Coordinates of C-alpha atoms in Angstrom, one line a residue:
X1 CA 84.9 -28.7 50.3
X2 CA 82.3 -25.9 51.0
X3 CA 82.6 -22.7 49.0
X4 CA 83.4 -19.4 50.7
X5 CA 79.8 -18.4 50.2
X6 CA 78.5 -21.5 52.0
X7 CA 81.0 -21.2 54.7
X8 CA 80.0 -17.6 55.5
X9 CA 76.3 -18.5 55.4
X10 CA 76.9 -21.3 57.9
X11 CA 78.9 -19.0 60.1
X12 CA 76.0 -16.5 60.2
X13 CA 73.6 -19.3 61.1
X14 CA 75.9 -20.5 63.8
X15 CA 76.2 -17.0 65.3
X16 CA 72.4 -16.7 65.4
X17 CA 72.7 -12.9 65.5
X18 CA 73.4 -10.1 63.1
X19 CA 73.7 -6.6 64.5
X20 CA 72.2 -4.1 62.1
X21 CA 73.8 -0.7 62.0
X22 CA 71.5 2.0 60.6
X23 CA 72.6 5.4 61.9
X24 CA 72.0 9.0 60.8
X25 CA 75.5 10.3 61.4
X26 CA 78.6 9.0 59.7
X27 CA 80.8 10.1 62.6
X28 CA 78.9 7.9 65.0
X29 CA 79.4 4.6 63.2
X30 CA 82.9 3.6 64.2
X31 CA 82.2 4.0 68.0
X32 CA 79.0 1.9 67.6
X33 CA 81.0 -0.8 65.7
X34 CA 83.6 -0.8 68.4
X35 CA 80.9 -1.3 71.1
X36 CA 79.3 -4.2 69.2
X37 CA 82.6 -6.0 68.6
X38 CA 83.8 -5.5 72.1
X39 CA 80.5 -6.8 73.3
X40 CA 80.9 -10.0 71.3
X41 CA 78.9 -9.5 68.1
X42 CA 80.5 -11.5 65.3
X43 CA 78.3 -10.5 62.3
X44 CA 77.7 -6.8 61.5
X45 CA 75.3 -5.4 58.8
X46 CA 75.9 -1.8 57.8
X47 CA 72.9 -0.6 55.9
X48 CA 73.1 1.3 52.6
X49 CA 71.1 4.3 54.1
X50 CA 73.8 4.8 56.7
X51 CA 75.9 7.8 55.4
X52 CA 79.2 6.6 53.9
X53 CA 78.2 3.0 54.3
X54 CA 80.8 1.8 51.8
X55 CA 83.6 3.6 53.7
X56 CA 82.4 2.0 56.9
X57 CA 82.4 -1.4 55.4
X58 CA 86.0 -0.9 54.3
X59 CA 87.1 0.4 57.7
X60 CA 85.3 -2.4 59.5
X61 CA 86.9 -5.1 57.4
X62 CA 90.4 -3.6 58.2
X63 CA 89.7 -3.1 61.9
X64 CA 87.8 -6.3 62.7
X65 CA 89.3 -9.0 60.5
X66 CA 87.7 -11.9 62.6
X67 CA 84.2 -10.4 62.4
X68 CA 81.8 -10.9 59.4
X69 CA 80.9 -7.5 57.8
X70 CA 77.9 -7.3 55.5
X71 CA 75.8 -4.7 53.8
X72 CA 72.1 -4.2 54.4
X73 CA 69.2 -2.6 52.7
X74 CA 70.6 -3.7 49.3
X75 CA 67.5 -2.9 47.2
X76 CA 69.1 -3.3 43.8
X77 CA 72.0 -4.4 41.7
X78 CA 73.8 -1.0 41.8
X79 CA 73.9 -1.1 45.7
X80 CA 75.0 -4.7 45.5
X81 CA 78.0 -3.8 43.3
X82 CA 78.9 -0.9 45.5
X83 CA 78.8 -3.0 48.7
X84 CA 80.8 -5.9 47.2
X85 CA 83.5 -3.4 45.9
X86 CA 83.7 -2.1 49.5
X87 CA 84.4 -5.6 50.8
X88 CA 81.0 -6.7 52.1
X89 CA 81.1 -10.4 53.0
X90 CA 77.3 -10.9 52.7
X91 CA 74.3 -8.9 51.5
X92 CA 70.9 -8.4 53.1
X93 CA 67.8 -7.2 51.3
X94 CA 64.4 -6.1 52.5
X95 CA 62.9 -7.4 49.2
X96 CA 63.1 -10.3 46.7
X97 CA 65.5 -9.4 43.9
X98 CA 67.0 -12.0 41.6
X99 CA 69.6 -9.6 40.3
X100 CA 71.1 -9.1 43.7
X101 CA 71.5 -12.8 44.2
X102 CA 73.1 -13.2 40.8
X103 CA 75.7 -10.5 41.5
X104 CA 76.4 -11.8 45.0
X105 CA 76.8 -15.4 43.9
X106 CA 79.1 -14.4 41.0
X107 CA 81.3 -12.9 43.8
X108 CA 80.9 -16.0 46.1
X109 CA 78.9 -14.0 48.6
X110 CA 75.7 -15.2 50.4
X111 CA 72.5 -13.3 50.4
X112 CA 69.9 -13.0 53.2
X113 CA 66.8 -12.1 51.2
X114 CA 63.8 -10.3 52.7
X115 CA 60.5 -12.0 52.2
X116 CA 57.1 -12.0 53.9
X117 CA 54.6 -14.2 52.1
X118 CA 54.9 -17.9 51.1
X119 CA 55.1 -16.8 47.5
X120 CA 58.0 -14.4 48.2
X121 CA 59.8 -17.0 50.2
X122 CA 59.4 -19.6 47.4
X123 CA 60.7 -17.0 44.9
X124 CA 63.7 -16.1 47.1
X125 CA 64.5 -19.9 47.3
X126 CA 64.1 -20.2 43.6
X127 CA 66.5 -17.3 43.0
X128 CA 69.1 -19.0 45.2
X129 CA 68.9 -16.9 48.4
X130 CA 71.1 -18.5 51.1
X131 CA 69.0 -17.5 54.0
X132 CA 65.5 -16.0 54.1
X133 CA 65.0 -12.9 56.1
X134 CA 61.5 -13.0 57.5
X135 CA 60.6 -9.3 57.4
X136 CA 59.0 -7.4 59.0
X137 CA 58.9 -9.9 61.8
X138 CA 57.1 -7.7 64.3
X139 CA 54.2 -7.3 61.8
X140 CA 53.9 -11.1 61.5
X141 CA 54.3 -13.3 64.5
X142 CA 56.0 -16.4 65.8
X143 CA 52.8 -18.3 65.0
X144 CA 53.1 -17.1 61.4
X145 CA 56.6 -18.4 61.2
X146 CA 55.7 -21.7 62.7
X147 CA 53.0 -22.1 60.0
X148 CA 55.7 -21.5 57.4
X149 CA 57.9 -24.2 58.8
X150 CA 55.6 -26.8 57.3
X151 CA 56.3 -26.1 53.6
X152 CA 59.7 -24.5 54.2
X153 CA 61.2 -26.8 56.9
X154 CA 64.5 -26.9 55.2
X155 CA 64.9 -23.2 54.6
X156 CA 67.1 -21.3 57.1
X157 CA 65.4 -18.1 58.2
X158 CA 66.2 -15.1 60.3
X159 CA 63.6 -12.9 62.0
X160 CA 64.2 -9.2 61.4
X161 CA 62.1 -6.1 62.3
X162 CA 61.1 -5.3 65.9
X163 CA 63.5 -7.9 67.4
X164 CA 64.7 -7.0 70.9
X165 CA 66.1 -8.6 74.0
X166 CA 62.5 -9.0 75.1
X167 CA 61.5 -11.3 72.3
X168 CA 64.8 -12.8 70.9
X169 CA 64.6 -15.9 73.2
X170 CA 61.0 -16.6 72.1
X171 CA 61.9 -16.4 68.4
X172 CA 64.9 -18.7 68.8
X173 CA 62.9 -21.1 70.9
X174 CA 60.3 -21.3 68.0
X175 CA 63.0 -22.9 65.8
X176 CA 64.1 -19.9 63.7
X177 CA 67.8 -20.0 62.9
X178 CA 68.6 -16.5 64.0
X179 CA 67.7 -12.8 64.4
X180 CA 68.7 -9.4 63.1
X181 CA 68.7 -6.7 65.8
X182 CA 69.0 -3.0 65.0
X183 CA 68.4 -0.1 67.2
X184 CA 68.4 -2.1 70.5
X185 CA 72.1 -3.0 69.8
X186 CA 73.4 -0.4 67.4
X187 CA 72.9 2.8 69.4
X188 CA 74.7 6.1 68.8
X189 CA 77.4 6.4 71.4
X190 CA 77.9 9.8 72.9
X191 CA 80.4 9.3 75.7
X192 CA 83.0 6.9 77.2
X193 CA 80.6 6.1 80.0
X194 CA 77.8 5.3 77.5
X195 CA 80.2 3.0 75.6
X196 CA 81.1 1.1 78.8
X197 CA 77.5 0.6 79.7
X198 CA 76.4 -0.4 76.3
X199 CA 79.2 -3.0 75.9
X200 CA 78.0 -4.5 79.2
X201 CA 74.4 -4.6 77.8
X202 CA 75.6 -6.2 74.6
X203 CA 77.5 -8.9 76.5
X204 CA 74.5 -9.7 78.6
X205 CA 72.3 -9.9 75.5
X206 CA 74.6 -12.3 73.7
X207 CA 75.0 -14.5 76.8
X208 CA 71.2 -14.9 76.9
X209 CA 71.3 -16.2 73.3
X210 CA 73.8 -18.9 73.9

């Protein structure tokens, strides 16, 4: 019987997409989350540098019980503890940090760990990262990822950083398990018309993935 942690990690992989919410205004977050969920996004990452990120994790867990809600930009153990206390179902880091994995796994929560080089990826695997977040993907390339597939063929990876509707299909076709998309999806919504249009855009983007 798979653990809750493994089940969530496999769900994330099956969804192929995490929407990354990094906004400057706390009051904008809920409208953006509503757009994403109505558009069909099933995994949300609220970053720690979004104002009131713990509050928004709590609210999202209450409002969207069928959607996975995680915390991103988890740089250290203190942020990990705060996010887990708020109800985060997975953690995402930009860096390799053994303490974050230890805290997450003690709470049966998976970690997507940011790594760039083969050494960082090997360390992330050794620490127990559930998924490697290849970051920043736009500073690397699909060719770089395909070179990594030789030694890390069994390691699930998500490309994050500079991912957009223009390059998502190419990344997924390369064999990577999924992508994290930020500003292209998680826009600040300023009107009902903007919300309607953005939901349409999100639906079209998700249809292109599947």
